């Protein structure tokens, strides 16, 4: 059994990490860390969890190296930056779910994360990316940084165009729609149920940093290019799951058949990405409700055939922001890191309808 | 009192028409028409309505000309096409809420409404548009066609750019998000609560005809031009209200200050359009929950200042799809048609939170 | 015009008071009071409200007597107790929406509101009750206390049994179900959207003080008696509106026909209470969605005919907790106080569906 | 591997059976049956399911005996009655999720299921009950009938009082609150999202047959007695999960401490029933959101200490109606039938928040 610790145990991603680790055949939960709720049991913080987990939340010190083989950091970026420095070289594997180590280009990092001071030497050692796209680098990685929920969906949606077909993307406009769990459990008035329910909240109409993270990642890849890239993000009236719509204008025209084939081919060995035709089920897909609680990302690509659409390509990607967008993806990365089957502990099917 | 009839009394727009007319100081509800639910009382069909309305649903014949000064057609487009032919020249004013008479260019109409046969001579007599933009034509109009809910929001959002600033819009990508009431009360499996709640349903990822209607309308205006125009529409997990996001790339650059001023100026005499800064309230606006039940359309314009955004302009418009997007707008048009104050019967404030 | 002030302008009931007063033909909003958000405009606090209301939130002093004919206190009970002492005899009418002055029996008050110190002499001068049941006392009342949202529904539901039929109610068990707006906008973790949405939260399974308020009120009436009376309250997954289910076992048997007649008779002159048969519309009623935004309370009474049910009577009452359960009822009381038509400013019909 | 067939594969319970069986280490899905959707793949009917399940829906004939060791009937009661007659003695185990074989007393069955004709000889061979309460009878059962979702929750809530403490329950009033998935996917207008969302729908204010099923079961047990028993059921505004509130008046008084101990003792060997104190977590429990997707039933018992409450005991029970209330419970019964660990394939933890 691989011994796993979760830091940030009180948060939503922390809760799902505990859920997934305790369901995992090869991982054992041996440490729960946090700065608040010290001494509390998981079921007090996450009422759904099993009542008999023996651990309580504890502060993080370098002594945890004796307790764990891997540490998941489900902490805010500034905390992750600190903890990574503390734990690197002490713990065999550190997996950071925050934005602290996502952007490689230093100026870009500083622009989008001005408050997150990280040691550059440490940053350069982090492997970053969606596991499907960086699988080979994970095998021996000691430090792993994972994209955020939106960036995961956007990247998985665009990768077959750039990395697969090698297309130049002249203009990409991303519209992201997320349930309220994406914002965590901070006490903020707009997130109270009376104000958040029924809302279509344009909380980030411009300047969402996940767009920058996607851009930085794709720019550093060898094939394809991305020109203008912008994003707007909206909170909609449910809790778990997000959908990203990437509206793409390419340098070269490409037809629906070619697109569909390219997507299927690109993901044929990746069971967590399901390429779905728009009309194959009793509801329109992709829809995040069809991946709820699972590690799937459902992707659909459509060429807009309308004469006036300017050759627009619509790429839709749906995932559970707390699983494939956070905890599940982190477990997936750890599976690859420790040579386990990629799907170990992640075979749960979506709970639908919910 | 102006005597008003509502046809399509069983539907959601019909219900809101009854609600608004019975609250209106100068309108009197004198006829309820429909093809189903003959003989039923309004409160059976719309459980919220006052119980003491004397009318029941009746079939429409030309005899209704004796009963009404104005007829609202809240009927499907093919039915509206028929009824308009029956009622034109018999009733002083016919207001159609369907798509039957929206598109002026015949080829475009046939492409987007292939099943709606309309008499061209009749079609040419219809005045069409958002009341704010065609007010002067309404004063003596006998036949009025109103844009759909999405088209109203998109048009009000874009008009200050094209009609106001005279800008050329090179590329417009519209992302529309709507509650479930936009789909009416037809019995379709994906609209059942277990499948529709919690959904982000990409029900019209390409080819939404409201985009064509907006394009046709703006093309026929004198100033500004619109190049590529495309739309994707999504159902999200609430009932009433929609938000349209128009992502615009212009021929000429324009800055935030100029945009804000142009919007305020354009709508300074139109009390139903509220130009709002993004961060002026305790929740991010515009959000359809802040217009619920009212005839307001809240509009926000933002220039995306990110270096990589390609000069994108984000135009957000929120409205209640059954009020400003249907019944309320129809009453507003009738007010202008009969020389009443534009806001007569439409002074109800949003019910928020709901 | 009657000049009205609202204290507690930042809260949800305060917001609906502003909404209703600005729609009222005979009331004029002349003062907004509060202890927080001083200087802010209404639309900043309630994004749905008209943008052009001239007032800002101000501290309450005795000087407001010059500005108002009536003051609505939409404040917590301890604050109401203080402000009532300040404003009584200075302002012609004070209407308190809190629990500070609801319970007449001193020991009962102290048991349920141990932290609310009130002057007994002042308390005795308050007229308390649902307007439908105390209309004659309101005509010259200087101090008015109104029941809470649950208590209004329960009392309107039970009154025809006790005050109308003069029945003895041996056992009454109340199950109350409310949307999240009943809890206001305080920052509490369980009220965050991710935790409140999808919940059936048993937040007050025993010991809800509205039951005590109902009991105290009915006990002091002349006819009928109430024996055991208990209540449980639940938060369910919507925002506005509540339903109370009162399960009643009477001393004497009474059949469905008699019940229905008694309810219709009892409320025949009260337009805001609609006695509805269970199956008269396309949805089961009463349902709070059918009264949303309006001042209606829909009531249904059913005798449980099952052999094993023990003669149970089921009384259902639905209302909008912020309107008939708070702001609307307060306006209704003021209408009666100042000799206006009871429904002045309260003729808005329910916004449904929403 | 035990070969399992699911009939009624298109419905919601059918979908969850497929989900759970494909996650089960010892069950293999070998047949999908139904009367509609013949030839369709599971993922077309249940968009969340794995795309690579080889089966399609087929009609049920006696030939399926060759394909399966156990058949789950997730069919309407009349269909179950027929299929049970067809499959009994041909298939080693038949598990019926419908009401066809729940009520043992013939007159009671006929009163509550007048349209379900069943062969009495067959009916008498069915083992019926919540697995926790009839575990020993399941070991060699060929025919198994399981309680419905509400009845499971009510029975698990009351059993420690009657079967555990042997108390006489003078009066039991049950108030059941359920999400919309309890009503399945039939096309009915009140279940459309615009009408069902935001509702508190009193769809069964009297005469719910689950109350009769609970009564019949408890009456046939050896200890405790149940006097008057009645139920009201409401649809609330979420999808998955229900809460039952049983308001109990006992012959003998019993205090909180005794109650709590009795419940803990009664369920100490049953991992799927979690006895929870009301205030032990960050949200009030029990709440169905804390069991979503899992086979848990959370139970809380509270004595109402208010002087006027008449000694009322409040028993709350929350479960996922499609898992512990249907598919999960059926798998649990099959585990016990085939000598597998009770929790085999049912170790998934709740997905919360969702």
Coordinates of C-alpha atoms in Angstrom, one line a residue, chain A residues 352-354, chain B residues 192-195 197, chain C residues 200, chain D residues 11-14 16 74-76 97-98 102 147-151 176-186 188 191 196 201 203-204 208-210 231 233-243 288 319-323 325-327:
Chain A
X352 CA -26.8 10.3 -12.7
X353 CA -29.3 11.8 -12.4
X354 CA -28.3 13.7 -9.3
Chain B
X192 CA -38.1 16.4 -17.2
X193 CA -36.8 17.7 -13.9
X194 CA -34.4 14.8 -13.1
X195 CA -32.6 15.3 -16.3
X197 CA -31.9 20.0 -13.2
Chain C
X200 CA -33.2 18.7 2.9
Chain D
X11 CA -35.7 3.4 -16.0
X12 CA -33.8 5.3 -13.3
X13 CA -33.5 2.3 -11.0
X14 CA -32.5 0.2 -13.9
X16 CA -28.4 2.5 -11.2
X74 CA -36.9 -2.8 -11.9
X75 CA -40.3 -2.8 -13.5
X76 CA -43.8 -1.5 -12.7
X97 CA -38.1 -3.8 -6.7
X98 CA -41.7 -3.0 -7.3
X102 CA -44.7 -6.3 -0.7
X147 CA -39.6 -2.1 0.1
X148 CA -39.8 1.1 -1.8
X149 CA -37.6 4.1 -1.1
X150 CA -39.9 5.8 1.4
X151 CA -40.8 2.5 3.2
X176 CA -41.9 12.3 3.4
X177 CA -39.8 14.7 1.2
X178 CA -38.3 13.5 -2.0
X179 CA -36.4 14.7 -5.0
X180 CA -37.8 14.4 -8.4
X181 CA -36.0 11.1 -9.3
X182 CA -38.5 9.4 -7.1
X183 CA -41.0 9.9 -9.8
X184 CA -39.0 8.3 -12.6
X185 CA -38.9 9.5 -16.2
X186 CA -42.5 9.4 -17.2
X188 CA -46.0 14.2 -17.1
X191 CA -42.6 16.9 -13.7
X196 CA -41.0 21.0 -10.7
X201 CA -45.4 19.7 -4.4
X203 CA -48.3 15.2 -4.5
X204 CA -49.6 12.7 -2.0
X208 CA -49.5 7.0 0.2
X209 CA -49.3 3.3 0.0
X210 CA -45.8 3.1 1.4
X231 CA -48.3 9.7 5.7
X233 CA -45.5 13.0 0.7
X234 CA -44.0 16.0 -1.0
X235 CA -41.7 16.6 -3.9
X236 CA -39.0 19.1 -3.3
X237 CA -36.6 20.9 -5.5
X238 CA -33.7 18.6 -6.0
X239 CA -33.2 15.3 -7.9
X240 CA -31.8 12.5 -5.8
X241 CA -32.4 11.6 -2.2
X242 CA -35.3 11.6 0.3
X243 CA -35.9 12.3 4.0
X288 CA -29.9 13.1 1.9
X319 CA -31.2 7.8 2.0
X320 CA -30.6 7.9 -1.8
X321 CA -33.8 6.7 -3.2
X322 CA -32.1 5.1 -6.2
X323 CA -29.4 3.3 -4.2
X325 CA -34.0 2.9 -1.7
X326 CA -33.8 0.7 -4.8
X327 CA -30.7 -0.5 -6.7

